[in-house]
Amino acid sequence: MGINLITQEGMEILQKELDFLWRIERPEITQKVTWAAGLGDRSENADYQFNKQKLREIDRRVRHLRKRLEVLRPVPYSPQQEGKVFFGAWVKLVDDEDNTLFFRIVGADEIAHHQDYSSINSPIAKSCLGKEIDDEVYVQTELLKKRWYIDNIFYGAPELVKEKIIAAKEK
């Protein structure tokens, strides 16, 4: 479940990355490879070897992004989601000792560079789905089972809910 879901913001980020790699970075590296190849013996040419490897990495990432973008399905926000935890929700959890946990439920393709994002396939996200504020949530992992309470839920892109995020973290 959820393997091909992505937020609209996540979809735009992946499309921008693909565009940057294909239109800007790849042509620059291709030009460097062509220049370095013109210097002669490629087997001992560090510039050629380095940039050729970089070009392979770019091409691998471009292929991956194109394949993923074909199958990813952006999940739009719906006002009916308000008050319950669904895909794209920002969730603040509190435990019995007043420890807090704050995260957004997103697709697996979005979590790489975000500490406060959790994949919809993660145990914590799965345990929160469909819940409301003040509901108990039991998170079961291989190491422990812990009880949390849903303290806050809201929706929106990070830049649109920045004030809510800050307020939720400070409570």
Coordinates of N, CA, C and O in Angstrom, one line a residue:
M1 N 0.8 -1.2 0.0 CA 0.0 0.0 0.0 C 0.9 1.2 0.0 O 1.8 1.3 0.7
G2 N 0.5 2.2 -0.8 CA 1.2 3.5 -0.8 C 2.5 3.6 -1.5 O 3.1 4.7 -1.5
I3 N 2.9 2.6 -2.2 CA 4.2 2.6 -2.8 C 4.3 3.7 -3.9 O 5.4 4.2 -4.1
N4 N 3.2 4.0 -4.6 CA 3.3 4.9 -5.7 C 2.6 6.2 -5.4 O 2.3 7.0 -6.3
L5 N 2.3 6.5 -4.1 CA 1.7 7.8 -3.7 C 2.8 8.8 -3.5 O 3.9 8.5 -3.0
I6 N 2.5 10.1 -3.7 CA 3.4 11.2 -3.5 C 2.5 12.4 -3.3 O 1.4 12.5 -3.8
T7 N 3.1 13.4 -2.5 CA 2.4 14.6 -2.4 C 2.6 15.5 -3.6 O 3.6 15.2 -4.4
Q8 N 1.8 16.5 -3.8 CA 2.0 17.3 -5.0 C 3.3 18.0 -4.9 O 4.0 18.1 -5.9
E9 N 3.7 18.5 -3.7 CA 5.0 19.1 -3.6 C 6.2 18.2 -3.9 O 7.1 18.5 -4.6
G10 N 6.0 16.9 -3.5 CA 7.1 15.9 -3.8 C 7.2 15.6 -5.2 O 8.3 15.5 -5.8
M11 N 6.1 15.6 -5.9 CA 6.1 15.4 -7.4 C 6.8 16.5 -8.1 O 7.6 16.3 -9.0
E12 N 6.5 17.8 -7.7 CA 7.2 18.9 -8.3 C 8.7 18.9 -8.0 O 9.4 19.2 -8.9
I13 N 9.1 18.5 -6.8 CA 10.5 18.4 -6.5 C 11.2 17.4 -7.4 O 12.3 17.7 -8.0
L14 N 10.6 16.2 -7.6 CA 11.2 15.2 -8.5 C 11.2 15.7 -9.9 O 12.2 15.4 -10.6
Q15 N 10.2 16.4 -10.4 CA 10.2 16.9 -11.8 C 11.3 17.9 -12.0 O 11.9 17.9 -13.0
K16 N 11.4 18.8 -11.0 CA 12.5 19.8 -11.0 C 13.9 19.2 -11.1 O 14.8 19.6 -11.8
E17 N 14.1 18.1 -10.2 CA 15.3 17.4 -10.2 C 15.6 16.8 -11.6 O 16.7 17.0 -12.1
L18 N 14.6 16.2 -12.2 CA 14.8 15.6 -13.5 C 15.2 16.6 -14.5 O 16.1 16.5 -15.3
D19 N 14.4 17.7 -14.5 CA 14.7 18.8 -15.4 C 16.1 19.4 -15.3 O 16.8 19.6 -16.3
F20 N 16.5 19.6 -14.0 CA 17.9 20.1 -13.8 C 18.9 19.1 -14.3 O 19.9 19.6 -15.0
L21 N 18.8 17.9 -14.0 CA 19.8 16.9 -14.4 C 19.9 16.8 -15.9 O 20.9 16.8 -16.5
W22 N 18.7 16.8 -16.6 CA 18.7 16.6 -18.0 C 19.0 17.9 -18.8 O 19.7 17.8 -19.8
R23 N 18.6 19.0 -18.4 CA 18.8 20.2 -19.2 C 20.1 21.0 -18.8 O 20.6 21.8 -19.6
I24 N 20.6 20.8 -17.5 CA 21.7 21.7 -17.1 C 22.9 20.8 -16.7 O 24.0 20.9 -17.4
E25 N 22.8 19.9 -15.8 CA 23.9 19.1 -15.3 C 24.5 18.2 -16.4 O 25.7 18.1 -16.6
R26 N 23.6 17.4 -17.0 CA 24.1 16.5 -18.0 C 24.8 17.1 -19.2 O 25.9 16.7 -19.6
P27 N 24.3 18.2 -19.8 CA 25.0 18.9 -20.8 C 26.4 19.4 -20.4 O 27.4 19.3 -21.1
E28 N 26.5 19.9 -19.2 CA 27.8 20.4 -18.7 C 28.8 19.3 -18.5 O 29.9 19.4 -18.9
I29 N 28.4 18.1 -18.0 CA 29.3 17.0 -17.8 C 29.6 16.4 -19.1 O 30.8 16.0 -19.4
T30 N 28.7 16.3 -20.1 CA 29.0 15.8 -21.4 C 30.0 16.7 -22.1 O 30.9 16.1 -22.7
Q31 N 29.9 18.0 -21.9 CA 30.9 18.9 -22.5 C 32.3 18.6 -21.9 O 33.3 18.6 -22.6
K32 N 32.4 18.4 -20.6 CA 33.7 18.1 -19.9 C 34.2 16.8 -20.4 O 35.4 16.6 -20.6
V33 N 33.4 15.8 -20.6 CA 33.8 14.4 -21.1 C 34.4 14.6 -22.5 O 35.5 14.1 -22.8
T34 N 33.7 15.4 -23.3 CA 34.2 15.6 -24.7 C 35.5 16.3 -24.7 O 36.5 15.9 -25.4
W35 N 35.7 17.3 -23.8 CA 36.9 18.1 -23.7 C 38.1 17.2 -23.2 O 39.1 17.1 -23.8
A36 N 37.8 16.4 -22.2 CA 38.8 15.5 -21.6 C 39.2 14.4 -22.6 O 40.4 14.0 -22.7
A37 N 38.2 13.9 -23.4 CA 38.5 12.9 -24.3 C 39.5 13.4 -25.4 O 40.3 12.6 -26.0
G38 N 39.4 14.7 -25.7 CA 40.2 15.3 -26.7 C 41.7 15.4 -26.3 O 42.5 15.8 -27.1
L39 N 41.9 15.2 -25.0 CA 43.3 15.4 -24.5 C 44.2 14.2 -24.8 O 45.4 14.2 -24.5
G40 N 43.6 13.1 -25.3 CA 44.5 11.9 -25.6 C 44.1 10.7 -24.8 O 42.9 10.4 -24.7
D41 N 45.1 10.0 -24.3 CA 44.9 8.7 -23.6 C 43.9 8.8 -22.5 O 44.1 9.4 -21.5
R42 N 42.7 8.1 -22.8 CA 41.6 8.2 -21.8 C 41.9 7.3 -20.6 O 41.3 7.6 -19.5
S43 N 42.7 6.3 -20.7 CA 42.9 5.3 -19.6 C 43.6 6.0 -18.4 O 43.5 5.5 -17.3
E44 N 44.4 7.0 -18.7 CA 45.1 7.7 -17.6 C 44.7 9.1 -17.4 O 45.3 9.9 -16.7
N45 N 43.5 9.5 -18.0 CA 43.0 10.8 -17.9 C 42.0 10.9 -16.8 O 40.9 10.4 -16.9
A46 N 42.4 11.5 -15.6 CA 41.5 11.5 -14.4 C 40.3 12.4 -14.7 O 39.2 12.0 -14.2
D47 N 40.4 13.5 -15.4 CA 39.2 14.3 -15.8 C 38.2 13.5 -16.6 O 37.0 13.5 -16.3
Y48 N 38.7 12.7 -17.5 CA 37.8 11.9 -18.4 C 37.1 10.8 -17.5 O 35.9 10.7 -17.6
Q49 N 37.9 10.1 -16.7 CA 37.4 9.0 -15.9 C 36.3 9.5 -14.9 O 35.3 8.9 -14.8
F50 N 36.7 10.6 -14.2 CA 35.8 11.2 -13.2 C 34.5 11.6 -13.8 O 33.4 11.3 -13.3
N51 N 34.5 12.4 -14.9 CA 33.3 12.9 -15.5 C 32.5 11.9 -16.2 O 31.3 12.0 -16.3
K52 N 33.2 10.9 -16.8 CA 32.5 9.8 -17.4 C 31.6 9.0 -16.3 O 30.5 8.7 -16.6
Q53 N 32.3 8.8 -15.2 CA 31.5 8.2 -14.1 C 30.4 9.0 -13.6 O 29.3 8.5 -13.3
K54 N 30.6 10.3 -13.5 CA 29.5 11.2 -13.1 C 28.4 11.2 -14.1 O 27.2 11.2 -13.7
L55 N 28.7 11.1 -15.4 CA 27.7 11.1 -16.4 C 26.9 9.8 -16.3 O 25.6 9.8 -16.5
R56 N 27.5 8.7 -16.0 CA 26.8 7.4 -15.8 C 25.8 7.5 -14.6 O 24.7 7.1 -14.6
E57 N 26.3 8.2 -13.5 CA 25.4 8.4 -12.3 C 24.2 9.3 -12.7 O 23.1 9.0 -12.2
I58 N 24.5 10.3 -13.4 CA 23.4 11.2 -13.9 C 22.4 10.4 -14.7 O 21.1 10.5 -14.5
D59 N 22.9 9.7 -15.7 CA 22.0 8.9 -16.5 C 21.2 7.8 -15.7 O 20.0 7.6 -16.0
R60 N 21.8 7.2 -14.7 CA 21.1 6.2 -13.9 C 20.0 6.9 -13.1 O 18.8 6.5 -13.1
R61 N 20.3 8.1 -12.6 CA 19.2 8.9 -11.8 C 18.1 9.4 -12.7 O 17.0 9.3 -12.4
V62 N 18.5 9.8 -13.9 CA 17.5 10.3 -14.9 C 16.5 9.1 -15.2 O 15.3 9.3 -15.3
R63 N 17.1 7.9 -15.5 CA 16.3 6.7 -15.8 C 15.3 6.4 -14.6 O 14.1 6.2 -14.8
H64 N 15.9 6.4 -13.4 CA 15.1 6.1 -12.2 C 13.9 7.2 -12.1 O 12.8 6.8 -11.9
L65 N 14.3 8.4 -12.2 CA 13.2 9.5 -12.0 C 12.1 9.3 -13.1 O 11.0 9.5 -12.8
R66 N 12.5 9.1 -14.3 CA 11.5 9.0 -15.4 C 10.6 7.8 -15.1 O 9.4 7.9 -15.3
K67 N 11.2 6.7 -14.7 CA 10.3 5.5 -14.4 C 9.4 5.8 -13.2 O 8.2 5.4 -13.3
R68 N 9.9 6.4 -12.2 CA 9.1 6.7 -11.0 C 8.0 7.7 -11.4 O 6.8 7.6 -10.9
L69 N 8.3 8.8 -12.1 CA 7.4 9.8 -12.4 C 6.2 9.2 -13.3 O 5.1 9.8 -13.2
E70 N 6.5 8.2 -14.0 CA 5.4 7.6 -14.8 C 4.4 6.9 -14.0 O 3.2 6.8 -14.3
V71 N 4.8 6.3 -12.8 CA 3.9 5.5 -12.0 C 3.4 6.3 -10.7 O 2.4 5.8 -10.1
L72 N 4.1 7.3 -10.3 CA 3.7 8.0 -9.1 C 2.3 8.7 -9.3 O 2.0 9.2 -10.4
R73 N 1.6 8.7 -8.2 CA 0.2 9.3 -8.3 C 0.1 10.4 -7.2 O 0.1 10.0 -6.0
P74 N 0.1 11.6 -7.6 CA 0.0 12.7 -6.6 C -1.4 12.6 -5.9 O -2.4 12.4 -6.5
V75 N -1.3 12.8 -4.6 CA -2.6 12.7 -3.8 C -2.9 14.1 -3.4 O -2.3 14.8 -2.7
P76 N -4.0 14.7 -4.0 CA -4.4 16.0 -3.7 C -5.1 16.1 -2.3 O -5.6 15.2 -1.8
Y77 N -4.9 17.3 -1.7 CA -5.6 17.6 -0.5 C -7.1 17.7 -0.7 O -7.5 18.2 -1.7
S78 N -7.8 17.2 0.3 CA -9.3 17.3 0.2 C -9.7 17.9 1.6 O -9.3 17.4 2.6
P79 N -10.6 18.9 1.6 CA -11.1 19.4 2.9 C -11.8 18.3 3.8 O -11.8 18.5 5.0
Q80 N -12.2 17.2 3.2 CA -12.8 16.1 4.0 C -11.7 15.5 4.9 O -12.1 14.8 5.8
Q81 N -10.5 15.7 4.6 CA -9.4 15.1 5.4 C -9.2 15.8 6.8 O -8.7 15.2 7.7
E82 N -9.7 17.0 6.9 CA -9.5 17.8 8.1 C -9.9 17.0 9.4 O -11.0 16.4 9.4
G83 N -9.1 17.0 10.4 CA -9.4 16.4 11.7 C -9.0 15.0 11.8 O -9.1 14.4 12.8
K84 N -8.6 14.4 10.6 CA -8.2 13.0 10.6 C -6.8 12.9 9.9 O -6.5 13.7 9.1
V85 N -6.1 11.8 10.3 CA -4.8 11.6 9.7 C -4.9 10.8 8.4 O -5.4 9.7 8.5
F86 N -4.5 11.4 7.3 CA -4.4 10.7 6.0 C -3.1 11.1 5.4 O -2.3 11.8 5.9
F87 N -2.9 10.6 4.2 CA -1.7 10.8 3.4 C -1.5 12.3 3.3 O -2.4 13.1 3.0
G88 N -0.3 12.8 3.6 CA 0.0 14.3 3.5 C -0.1 15.0 4.7 O 0.2 16.2 4.8
A89 N -0.6 14.4 5.8 CA -0.9 15.1 7.1 C 0.4 15.3 7.8 O 1.3 14.5 7.8
W90 N 0.4 16.5 8.5 CA 1.4 16.7 9.5 C 0.8 16.3 10.8 O -0.3 16.6 11.1
V91 N 1.6 15.5 11.6 CA 1.1 14.9 12.8 C 2.0 15.2 14.0 O 3.2 15.1 13.8
K92 N 1.4 15.7 15.1 CA 2.2 15.8 16.3 C 1.7 14.8 17.3 O 0.5 14.8 17.7
L93 N 2.6 14.0 17.8 CA 2.3 13.0 18.8 C 2.9 13.4 20.1 O 4.0 13.9 20.1
V94 N 2.3 13.0 21.2 CA 2.8 13.2 22.6 C 2.6 11.9 23.3 O 1.6 11.2 23.2
D95 N 3.7 11.6 24.1 CA 3.6 10.4 24.9 C 3.3 10.7 26.4 O 3.1 11.9 26.7
D96 N 3.2 9.7 27.3 CA 2.9 9.9 28.7 C 3.9 10.8 29.4 O 3.6 11.4 30.5
E97 N 5.1 10.9 28.9 CA 6.2 11.7 29.6 C 6.3 13.0 28.9 O 7.3 13.7 29.1
D98 N 5.4 13.5 28.1 CA 5.4 14.7 27.4 C 6.5 14.8 26.3 O 6.9 15.9 25.9
N99 N 7.0 13.7 25.9 CA 7.9 13.7 24.7 C 7.0 13.9 23.5 O 5.9 13.4 23.4
T100 N 7.6 14.6 22.5 CA 6.8 14.9 21.3 C 7.5 14.3 20.1 O 8.7 14.2 20.0
L101 N 6.7 14.0 19.1 CA 7.2 13.5 17.8 C 6.4 14.2 16.8 O 5.1 14.3 16.9
F102 N 7.1 14.8 15.8 CA 6.4 15.6 14.8 C 6.9 15.2 13.4 O 8.1 15.1 13.2
F103 N 5.9 14.9 12.5 CA 6.3 14.4 11.2 C 5.2 14.5 10.2 O 4.0 14.8 10.6
R104 N 5.5 14.4 8.9 CA 4.5 14.4 7.8 C 4.5 13.1 7.2 O 5.6 12.5 6.9
I105 N 3.3 12.6 6.9 CA 3.2 11.3 6.2 C 3.2 11.5 4.7 O 2.4 12.2 4.2
V106 N 4.2 10.9 4.1 CA 4.4 11.1 2.6 C 4.8 9.8 2.0 O 4.9 8.8 2.6
G107 N 5.0 9.9 0.7 CA 5.4 8.7 -0.1 C 6.9 8.4 0.1 O 7.7 9.3 0.5
A108 N 7.3 7.2 -0.1 CA 8.7 6.7 0.1 C 9.7 7.5 -0.8 O 10.8 7.7 -0.4
D109 N 9.2 8.1 -1.9 CA 10.1 8.8 -2.8 C 10.5 10.2 -2.2 O 11.3 10.9 -2.7
E110 N 9.8 10.6 -1.1 CA 10.0 12.0 -0.6 C 10.8 12.1 0.7 O 11.2 13.2 1.1
I111 N 11.2 11.0 1.3 CA 11.7 11.0 2.6 C 13.3 11.3 2.7 O 13.8 11.6 3.7
A112 N 13.9 11.2 1.5 CA 15.4 11.2 1.5 C 16.1 12.3 2.3 O 17.0 12.1 3.0
H113 N 15.6 13.5 2.1 CA 16.3 14.7 2.6 C 15.5 15.4 3.7 O 15.7 16.6 4.0
H114 N 14.5 14.7 4.3 CA 13.7 15.4 5.3 C 13.6 14.5 6.6 O 13.1 13.4 6.6
Q115 N 14.1 15.1 7.6 CA 14.1 14.3 8.9 C 12.7 14.2 9.5 O 12.4 13.3 10.2
D116 N 11.9 15.2 9.1 CA 10.5 15.2 9.7 C 9.5 14.6 8.7 O 8.3 14.9 8.9
Y117 N 9.9 13.8 7.8 CA 9.0 13.1 6.9 C 9.0 11.6 7.2 O 10.1 11.1 7.5
S118 N 7.9 11.0 7.2 CA 7.8 9.6 7.4 C 7.0 8.9 6.3 O 6.0 9.4 5.9
S119 N 7.6 7.8 5.8 CA 6.9 7.1 4.7 C 5.6 6.5 5.2 O 5.4 6.1 6.3
I120 N 4.6 6.6 4.3 CA 3.3 6.0 4.6 C 3.4 4.5 4.9 O 2.5 4.0 5.6
N121 N 4.5 3.9 4.6 CA 4.7 2.5 4.8 C 5.3 2.2 6.2 O 5.5 1.1 6.6
S122 N 5.7 3.3 6.9 CA 6.4 3.1 8.2 C 5.4 2.7 9.3 O 4.2 3.0 9.2
P123 N 5.9 2.0 10.3 CA 5.0 1.6 11.4 C 4.3 2.8 12.0 O 3.1 2.7 12.3
I124 N 5.0 3.9 12.2 CA 4.3 5.1 12.9 C 3.2 5.7 12.0 O 2.2 6.0 12.5
A125 N 3.5 5.8 10.7 CA 2.5 6.3 9.8 C 1.3 5.4 9.7 O 0.1 5.9 9.8
K126 N 1.5 4.1 9.6 CA 0.4 3.2 9.5 C -0.5 3.2 10.7 O -1.7 3.1 10.7
S127 N 0.2 3.4 11.9 CA -0.6 3.4 13.2 C -1.5 4.7 13.3 O -2.4 4.7 14.0
C128 N -1.1 5.7 12.6 CA -1.8 7.0 12.7 C -2.9 7.2 11.7 O -3.9 7.9 12.0
L129 N -2.9 6.5 10.6 CA -3.9 6.7 9.6 C -5.3 6.5 10.1 O -5.6 5.5 10.7
G130 N -6.1 7.4 9.7 CA -7.5 7.4 10.1 C -7.8 7.9 11.5 O -9.0 8.0 11.9
K131 N -6.8 8.2 12.3 CA -7.0 8.6 13.7 C -7.3 10.1 13.7 O -7.1 10.8 12.8
E132 N -7.9 10.5 14.9 CA -8.2 11.9 15.2 C -7.4 12.4 16.4 O -6.8 11.7 17.1
I133 N -7.5 13.7 16.6 CA -6.8 14.4 17.7 C -7.3 13.7 19.0 O -8.5 13.4 19.2
D134 N -6.4 13.4 19.9 CA -6.7 12.8 21.2 C -6.8 11.3 21.1 O -6.9 10.6 22.2
D135 N -6.8 10.7 19.9 CA -6.8 9.2 19.8 C -5.4 8.7 20.3 O -4.4 9.3 20.1
E136 N -5.5 7.5 20.9 CA -4.3 6.7 21.2 C -3.8 6.0 20.0 O -4.5 5.5 19.2
V137 N -2.4 6.0 19.9 CA -1.8 5.4 18.8 C -0.7 4.4 19.4 O 0.1 4.9 20.2
Y138 N -0.7 3.2 19.0 CA 0.3 2.2 19.4 C 1.2 2.0 18.3 O 0.8 1.6 17.2
V139 N 2.5 2.3 18.5 CA 3.5 2.1 17.5 C 4.3 0.8 17.8 O 5.0 0.8 18.8
Q140 N 4.2 -0.2 17.0 CA 4.9 -1.4 17.2 C 6.1 -1.5 16.2 O 5.9 -1.4 15.0
T141 N 7.3 -1.7 16.7 CA 8.5 -1.9 15.9 C 9.1 -3.2 16.4 O 8.6 -3.9 17.3
E142 N 10.2 -3.6 15.8 CA 10.8 -4.9 16.2 C 11.3 -4.8 17.6 O 11.4 -5.7 18.3
L143 N 11.7 -3.5 18.0 CA 12.3 -3.4 19.3 C 11.3 -3.0 20.5 O 11.6 -3.3 21.6
L144 N 10.2 -2.3 20.2 CA 9.4 -1.9 21.2 C 8.0 -1.6 20.7 O 7.7 -1.5 19.5
K145 N 7.1 -1.5 21.7 CA 5.7 -1.0 21.4 C 5.5 0.2 22.3 O 5.7 0.1 23.5
K146 N 5.1 1.3 21.7 CA 4.9 2.5 22.5 C 3.6 3.1 22.2 O 3.1 3.1 21.1
R147 N 3.0 3.8 23.3 CA 1.7 4.5 23.1 C 2.0 6.0 23.0 O 2.7 6.6 23.8
W148 N 1.3 6.5 22.0 CA 1.3 8.0 21.8 C -0.1 8.5 21.7 O -1.0 7.7 21.6
Y149 N -0.3 9.8 21.8 CA -1.6 10.4 21.7 C -1.4 11.4 20.5 O -0.5 12.2 20.5
I150 N -2.4 11.5 19.7 CA -2.4 12.5 18.6 C -2.8 13.8 19.2 O -3.9 14.0 19.7
D151 N -1.8 14.8 19.1 CA -2.0 16.1 19.7 C -2.4 17.1 18.7 O -3.1 18.1 19.0
N152 N -2.0 16.9 17.4 CA -2.3 17.9 16.4 C -2.3 17.3 15.0 O -1.4 16.4 14.8
I153 N -3.1 17.8 14.1 CA -3.1 17.3 12.7 C -3.4 18.5 11.8 O -4.3 19.3 12.1
F154 N -2.6 18.7 10.8 CA -2.9 19.7 9.8 C -2.3 19.4 8.5 O -1.5 18.5 8.4
Y155 N -2.8 20.1 7.5 CA -2.4 19.7 6.1 C -1.9 21.0 5.4 O -2.2 22.1 5.7
G156 N -1.0 20.8 4.4 CA -0.5 21.8 3.6 C 1.0 21.7 3.3 O 1.7 20.9 4.0
A157 N 1.5 22.4 2.3 CA 2.9 22.4 2.0 C 3.6 23.0 3.1 O 3.1 23.9 3.8
P158 N 4.9 22.6 3.3 CA 5.7 23.2 4.4 C 5.7 24.7 4.5 O 5.5 25.3 5.6
E159 N 5.9 25.3 3.3 CA 6.0 26.8 3.4 C 4.6 27.4 3.7 O 4.6 28.5 4.2
L160 N 3.5 26.7 3.5 CA 2.2 27.3 3.8 C 1.8 27.0 5.2 O 0.9 27.8 5.7
V161 N 2.4 26.1 5.9 CA 2.0 25.8 7.2 C 3.2 26.0 8.2 O 3.1 25.5 9.3
K162 N 4.1 26.8 7.8 CA 5.3 27.1 8.6 C 4.9 27.5 10.0 O 5.5 27.0 11.0
E163 N 4.0 28.5 10.2 CA 3.6 29.0 11.5 C 3.0 27.9 12.3 O 3.2 27.8 13.5
K164 N 2.2 27.1 11.7 CA 1.5 26.0 12.4 C 2.6 25.0 12.9 O 2.5 24.4 14.0
I165 N 3.6 24.7 12.0 CA 4.6 23.7 12.4 C 5.4 24.2 13.6 O 5.6 23.5 14.5
I166 N 5.8 25.5 13.6 CA 6.5 26.1 14.7 C 5.7 26.1 15.9 O 6.2 25.6 17.0
A167 N 4.5 26.4 15.8 CA 3.6 26.4 17.0 C 3.4 25.0 17.6 O 3.4 24.8 18.8
A168 N 3.2 24.0 16.7 CA 3.0 22.6 17.1 C 4.3 22.1 17.8 O 4.2 21.3 18.7
K169 N 5.5 22.5 17.3 CA 6.7 22.0 17.9 C 6.9 22.6 19.2 O 7.5 22.0 20.1
E170 N 6.5 23.8 19.4 CA 6.7 24.5 20.7 C 5.8 24.1 21.8 O 6.0 24.3 23.0
K171 N 4.6 23.6 21.5 CA 3.6 23.2 22.5 C 4.1 22.0 23.3 O 4.8 21.1 22.9

